[in-house]
Tab-separated table of C-alpha atoms in Angstrom:
chain	number	residue	atom	x	y	z
A	1	UNK	CA	6.653	51.246	41.821
A	2	UNK	CA	8.383	49.644	38.981
A	3	UNK	CA	7.452	46.148	37.979
A	4	UNK	CA	9.532	42.791	38.075
A	5	UNK	CA	11.094	40.954	35.091
A	6	UNK	CA	10.617	37.316	35.363
A	7	UNK	CA	12.876	34.891	33.388
A	8	UNK	CA	10.606	31.838	32.788
A	9	UNK	CA	12.148	28.575	31.862
A	10	UNK	CA	10.049	26.512	29.360
A	11	UNK	CA	10.326	22.835	28.374
A	12	UNK	CA	13.101	21.838	26.118
A	13	UNK	CA	10.964	19.101	24.480
A	14	UNK	CA	8.748	17.427	27.042
A	15	UNK	CA	5.745	19.665	28.059
A	16	UNK	CA	5.551	17.784	31.345
A	17	UNK	CA	8.685	19.673	32.501
A	18	UNK	CA	6.745	22.914	32.619
A	19	UNK	CA	6.663	23.852	36.355
A	20	UNK	CA	3.398	24.928	38.244
A	21	UNK	CA	5.178	28.135	39.131
A	22	UNK	CA	5.973	28.910	35.609
A	23	UNK	CA	2.225	28.465	34.539
A	24	UNK	CA	1.137	30.582	37.256
A	25	UNK	CA	3.670	33.400	36.748
A	26	UNK	CA	2.824	33.517	32.882
A	27	UNK	CA	-0.863	33.856	33.763
A	28	UNK	CA	-0.309	36.593	36.393
A	29	UNK	CA	2.059	38.944	34.552
A	30	UNK	CA	0.903	41.763	32.291
A	31	UNK	CA	3.048	40.861	29.394
A	32	UNK	CA	4.990	37.917	27.903
A	33	UNK	CA	8.053	38.719	25.748
A	34	UNK	CA	8.690	35.725	23.660
A	35	UNK	CA	11.460	34.897	21.240
A	36	UNK	CA	9.116	33.521	18.733
A	37	UNK	CA	5.556	34.297	19.268
A	38	UNK	CA	4.389	31.548	16.657
A	39	UNK	CA	6.160	28.896	18.487
A	40	UNK	CA	5.106	30.162	21.944
A	41	UNK	CA	1.554	30.424	21.293
A	42	UNK	CA	1.320	26.664	21.147
A	43	UNK	CA	2.812	26.457	24.660
A	44	UNK	CA	0.367	29.064	25.970
A	45	UNK	CA	-2.548	27.469	24.508
A	46	UNK	CA	-1.649	24.151	25.941
A	47	UNK	CA	-1.628	25.576	29.434
A	48	UNK	CA	-4.583	27.822	28.772
A	49	UNK	CA	-2.451	31.020	29.243
A	50	UNK	CA	-4.342	34.127	27.873
A	51	UNK	CA	-1.643	36.754	28.696
A	52	UNK	CA	-0.846	39.276	25.884
A	53	UNK	CA	2.402	38.414	24.070
A	54	UNK	CA	4.989	40.373	22.259
A	55	UNK	CA	7.965	39.616	20.164
A	56	UNK	CA	11.456	39.943	21.578
A	57	UNK	CA	14.406	38.306	19.740
A	58	UNK	CA	17.971	38.867	18.550
A	59	UNK	CA	17.097	41.385	15.876
A	60	UNK	CA	14.933	43.783	17.824
A	61	UNK	CA	16.658	43.229	21.332
A	62	UNK	CA	17.849	46.785	21.848
A	63	UNK	CA	14.771	48.766	20.477
A	64	UNK	CA	12.228	46.430	22.009
A	65	UNK	CA	14.353	46.076	25.164
A	66	UNK	CA	14.035	49.851	25.783
A	67	UNK	CA	10.314	49.647	25.380
A	68	UNK	CA	9.861	46.826	27.728
A	69	UNK	CA	12.072	48.703	30.315
A	70	UNK	CA	9.683	51.628	30.023
A	71	UNK	CA	6.670	49.348	30.651
A	72	UNK	CA	8.517	47.643	33.741
A	73	UNK	CA	9.271	51.262	35.079
A	74	UNK	CA	5.551	52.025	34.685
A	75	UNK	CA	4.727	49.347	36.998
A	76	UNK	CA	4.073	46.321	34.638
A	77	UNK	CA	5.338	42.886	35.316
A	78	UNK	CA	6.901	41.097	32.308
A	79	UNK	CA	7.903	37.599	31.778
A	80	UNK	CA	10.491	36.488	29.190
A	81	UNK	CA	10.418	33.138	27.447
A	82	UNK	CA	12.578	31.620	24.883
A	83	UNK	CA	11.771	28.923	22.302
A	84	UNK	CA	12.874	26.210	24.788
A	85	UNK	CA	14.867	26.152	27.971
A	86	UNK	CA	16.108	29.019	30.280
A	87	UNK	CA	16.097	32.648	29.042
A	88	UNK	CA	19.295	34.499	29.089
A	89	UNK	CA	21.356	31.300	28.130
A	90	UNK	CA	22.488	31.700	24.396
A	91	UNK	CA	19.723	34.134	23.711
A	92	UNK	CA	18.817	37.883	23.746
A	93	UNK	CA	17.332	37.783	27.220
A	94	UNK	CA	20.853	38.501	28.495
A	95	UNK	CA	20.654	42.059	26.977
A	96	UNK	CA	17.243	42.691	28.614
A	97	UNK	CA	18.547	41.602	32.035
A	98	UNK	CA	21.402	44.020	31.628
A	99	UNK	CA	19.098	46.937	30.767
A	100	UNK	CA	16.895	46.055	33.782
A	101	UNK	CA	19.833	46.142	36.304
A	102	UNK	CA	20.912	49.508	34.775
A	103	UNK	CA	17.394	50.923	35.389
A	104	UNK	CA	17.156	49.577	38.890
A	105	UNK	CA	14.397	46.952	37.926
A	106	UNK	CA	14.053	43.737	39.826
A	107	UNK	CA	14.902	40.582	37.944
A	108	UNK	CA	14.019	37.176	39.136
A	109	UNK	CA	14.032	33.726	37.604
A	110	UNK	CA	11.563	31.004	37.428
A	111	UNK	CA	13.842	28.105	36.919
A	112	UNK	CA	13.225	24.990	35.026
A	113	UNK	CA	14.826	23.029	31.993
A	114	UNK	CA	18.168	24.011	30.627
A	115	UNK	CA	19.707	21.924	27.668
A	116	UNK	CA	23.247	22.542	28.677
A	117	UNK	CA	22.793	21.248	32.184
A	118	UNK	CA	20.565	18.370	31.222
A	119	UNK	CA	23.120	17.123	28.618
A	120	UNK	CA	26.030	17.508	31.072
A	121	UNK	CA	24.366	15.366	33.699
A	122	UNK	CA	23.649	12.461	31.422
A	123	UNK	CA	26.905	12.678	29.332
A	124	UNK	CA	29.011	10.328	31.555
A	125	UNK	CA	31.760	12.922	31.552
A	126	UNK	CA	32.994	15.033	34.630
A	127	UNK	CA	30.482	17.525	35.943
A	128	UNK	CA	32.310	19.226	38.797
A	129	UNK	CA	33.760	21.864	36.589
A	130	UNK	CA	32.498	22.859	33.059
A	131	UNK	CA	32.683	25.646	30.479
A	132	UNK	CA	29.594	26.566	28.406
A	133	UNK	CA	30.362	27.649	24.778
A	134	UNK	CA	26.957	27.780	23.286
A	135	UNK	CA	27.183	27.908	19.532
A	136	UNK	CA	30.578	28.420	17.707
A	137	UNK	CA	30.790	31.874	16.227
A	138	UNK	CA	30.026	32.148	12.427
A	139	UNK	CA	32.913	34.638	11.876
A	140	UNK	CA	35.970	32.603	10.807
A	141	UNK	CA	38.519	34.583	12.999
A	142	UNK	CA	36.370	34.541	15.933
A	143	UNK	CA	35.641	30.830	15.566
A	144	UNK	CA	39.341	30.063	15.357
A	145	UNK	CA	39.936	32.089	18.544
A	146	UNK	CA	37.365	30.101	20.492
A	147	UNK	CA	38.650	26.928	19.302
A	148	UNK	CA	42.136	27.866	20.177
A	149	UNK	CA	40.962	28.562	23.722
A	150	UNK	CA	39.024	25.375	24.060
A	151	UNK	CA	42.280	23.428	23.152
A	152	UNK	CA	43.758	24.376	26.548
A	153	UNK	CA	40.563	24.166	28.435
A	154	UNK	CA	40.617	21.560	31.308
A	155	UNK	CA	37.026	21.744	32.213
A	156	UNK	CA	34.316	19.701	30.508
A	157	UNK	CA	32.958	21.760	27.523
A	158	UNK	CA	29.303	22.017	26.641
A	159	UNK	CA	28.235	23.303	23.204
A	160	UNK	CA	25.136	23.596	21.164
A	161	UNK	CA	24.940	22.621	17.501
A	162	UNK	CA	22.220	22.396	14.794
A	163	UNK	CA	21.907	18.982	13.072
A	164	UNK	CA	22.965	20.310	9.657
A	165	UNK	CA	26.242	21.670	10.919
A	166	UNK	CA	27.154	18.728	13.354
A	167	UNK	CA	29.453	16.778	11.029
A	168	UNK	CA	31.438	19.981	10.032
A	169	UNK	CA	31.672	20.934	13.766
A	170	UNK	CA	32.844	17.447	14.747
A	171	UNK	CA	35.550	17.732	12.203
A	172	UNK	CA	36.741	21.136	13.476
A	173	UNK	CA	36.850	19.922	16.976
A	174	UNK	CA	38.622	16.693	16.147
A	175	UNK	CA	41.327	18.756	14.177
A	176	UNK	CA	41.569	21.109	17.003
A	177	UNK	CA	41.298	19.100	20.193
A	178	UNK	CA	42.555	15.757	18.999
A	179	UNK	CA	40.632	12.634	19.799
A	180	UNK	CA	38.826	13.609	22.962
A	181	UNK	CA	35.870	11.783	24.438
A	182	UNK	CA	32.536	13.332	23.560
A	183	UNK	CA	28.823	12.700	24.309
A	184	UNK	CA	26.509	13.978	21.495
A	185	UNK	CA	23.043	14.418	23.236
A	186	UNK	CA	20.179	14.709	20.824
A	187	UNK	CA	16.280	15.186	21.276
A	188	UNK	CA	16.684	15.810	25.054
A	189	UNK	CA	13.626	14.980	27.192
A	190	UNK	CA	11.754	13.732	24.016
A	191	UNK	CA	10.715	10.294	23.049
A	192	UNK	CA	13.720	9.624	20.879
A	193	UNK	CA	16.333	11.142	23.198
A	194	UNK	CA	19.836	9.634	22.585
A	195	UNK	CA	23.275	10.056	24.266
A	196	UNK	CA	26.036	8.953	21.788
A	197	UNK	CA	28.938	8.461	24.088
A	198	UNK	CA	32.290	7.921	22.272
A	199	UNK	CA	35.354	9.794	20.821
A	200	UNK	CA	35.406	12.765	18.415
A	201	UNK	CA	36.736	10.273	15.718
A	202	UNK	CA	33.985	7.801	16.292
A	203	UNK	CA	31.211	10.416	16.374
A	204	UNK	CA	32.618	12.128	13.195
A	205	UNK	CA	32.594	8.683	11.331
A	206	UNK	CA	29.150	7.784	12.657
A	207	UNK	CA	27.270	11.032	11.856
A	208	UNK	CA	29.136	11.194	8.473
A	209	UNK	CA	27.091	8.051	7.709
A	210	UNK	CA	23.989	8.787	9.701
A	211	UNK	CA	22.175	12.036	9.254
A	212	UNK	CA	21.527	13.438	12.725
A	213	UNK	CA	18.115	14.843	13.641
A	214	UNK	CA	17.079	17.277	16.253
A	215	UNK	CA	19.094	19.999	18.033
A	216	UNK	CA	22.433	18.590	19.499
A	217	UNK	CA	24.265	19.314	22.712
A	218	UNK	CA	27.938	18.414	22.443
A	219	UNK	CA	29.580	17.534	25.881
A	220	UNK	CA	33.380	17.273	25.427
A	221	UNK	CA	36.106	16.119	27.702
A	222	UNK	CA	38.534	18.717	28.859
A	223	UNK	CA	42.227	18.639	28.558
A	224	UNK	CA	43.664	16.023	30.973
A	225	UNK	CA	46.495	16.748	33.469
A	226	UNK	CA	48.407	13.888	31.871
A	227	UNK	CA	48.152	15.514	28.466
A	228	UNK	CA	49.331	18.877	29.908
A	229	UNK	CA	52.212	17.250	31.628
A	230	UNK	CA	53.239	15.428	28.389
A	231	UNK	CA	53.177	18.749	26.454
A	232	UNK	CA	55.288	20.418	29.243
A	233	UNK	CA	57.787	17.583	29.111
A	234	UNK	CA	57.864	17.777	25.330
A	235	UNK	CA	58.442	21.506	25.405
A	236	UNK	CA	61.397	21.271	27.731
A	237	UNK	CA	62.882	18.421	25.581
A	238	UNK	CA	63.185	20.770	22.724
A	239	UNK	CA	65.823	22.571	24.748
A	240	UNK	CA	69.274	21.081	25.663
A	241	UNK	CA	69.788	20.399	29.356
A	242	UNK	CA	72.454	23.136	29.397
A	243	UNK	CA	69.979	25.687	27.954
A	244	UNK	CA	67.318	24.479	30.377
A	245	UNK	CA	69.773	25.005	33.393
A	246	UNK	CA	70.802	28.457	31.955
A	247	UNK	CA	66.986	29.454	31.993
A	248	UNK	CA	66.823	29.053	35.747
A	249	UNK	CA	70.536	30.220	36.580
A	250	UNK	CA	69.547	33.546	34.746
A	251	UNK	CA	66.573	33.824	37.115
A	252	UNK	CA	68.857	33.949	40.052
A	253	UNK	CA	68.523	30.265	41.262
A	254	UNK	CA	71.706	28.361	42.489
A	255	UNK	CA	72.954	25.492	40.531
A	256	UNK	CA	71.629	22.874	43.042
A	257	UNK	CA	68.038	24.485	42.810
A	258	UNK	CA	68.265	24.904	39.066
A	259	UNK	CA	69.023	21.116	38.683
A	260	UNK	CA	66.083	20.265	40.745
A	261	UNK	CA	63.730	22.405	38.682
A	262	UNK	CA	65.064	20.971	35.479
A	263	UNK	CA	64.668	17.487	36.717
A	264	UNK	CA	61.017	18.186	37.785
A	265	UNK	CA	60.289	19.856	34.413
A	266	UNK	CA	61.546	16.747	32.442
A	267	UNK	CA	60.089	14.206	34.683
A	268	UNK	CA	63.446	12.642	35.632
A	269	UNK	CA	65.587	12.462	38.647
A	270	UNK	CA	68.070	15.191	39.779
A	271	UNK	CA	70.841	12.497	39.419
A	272	UNK	CA	69.912	12.073	35.721
A	273	UNK	CA	70.466	15.826	35.096
A	274	UNK	CA	73.771	15.795	37.096
A	275	UNK	CA	75.079	12.843	34.955
A	276	UNK	CA	73.901	14.433	31.804
A	277	UNK	CA	75.751	17.749	32.663
A	278	UNK	CA	78.773	15.806	33.536
């Protein structure tokens, strides 16, 4: 029988966040596939885990992925760990999971810390609906496309960023999204954990003067309904009322219904539209 692939979440800073189940699983599997073996050996040594380890990262994810699938099909159980947090979230574990599903191999998760959810819950921003963007693409055109999509995103947005790129990214976000609310979460679960809850303008000004340290998670307010409504009204106001009426008349609506729709679009009463047309 084929083995099982375990996605094991590891601490994102505080070693006390390692779960009992994760320690047991890492001790029991036949092999651990780690994003950076030099980093992970410290974790394994701390918890006295002696399981053999192999390197599995962004630059060998296809070639090594096929080898890991072969070993799983041969009956070995394999655990995947990332440098910190949950495998498969913004790392090559996603590719291995896909390969395993295609090969009919069971994949299961040993849940634990995830920086994106940790930051979201302490950000002070809306948590019911959120969009995870990970790191912005390095390619300029692709980055511009993602930023353009974020501009109309109504859900709370969660992003990752390295400290040396934080100021540049805050400026990009400010220029694209306007002065939205943001929480810059740093050093999550560590001694110097901070949540800088402000606006994009304030965060940009602050970190331009104060060098950020540690990996950052940015939690950004989504586009509000009020902002959407203002943009809609602004769009309609670029048309004359006659042009606006003709838009609906040409779609088969009668004059009364067209006036009602125009009034709603512009945020005014039907009487105001009637008077303007007169």
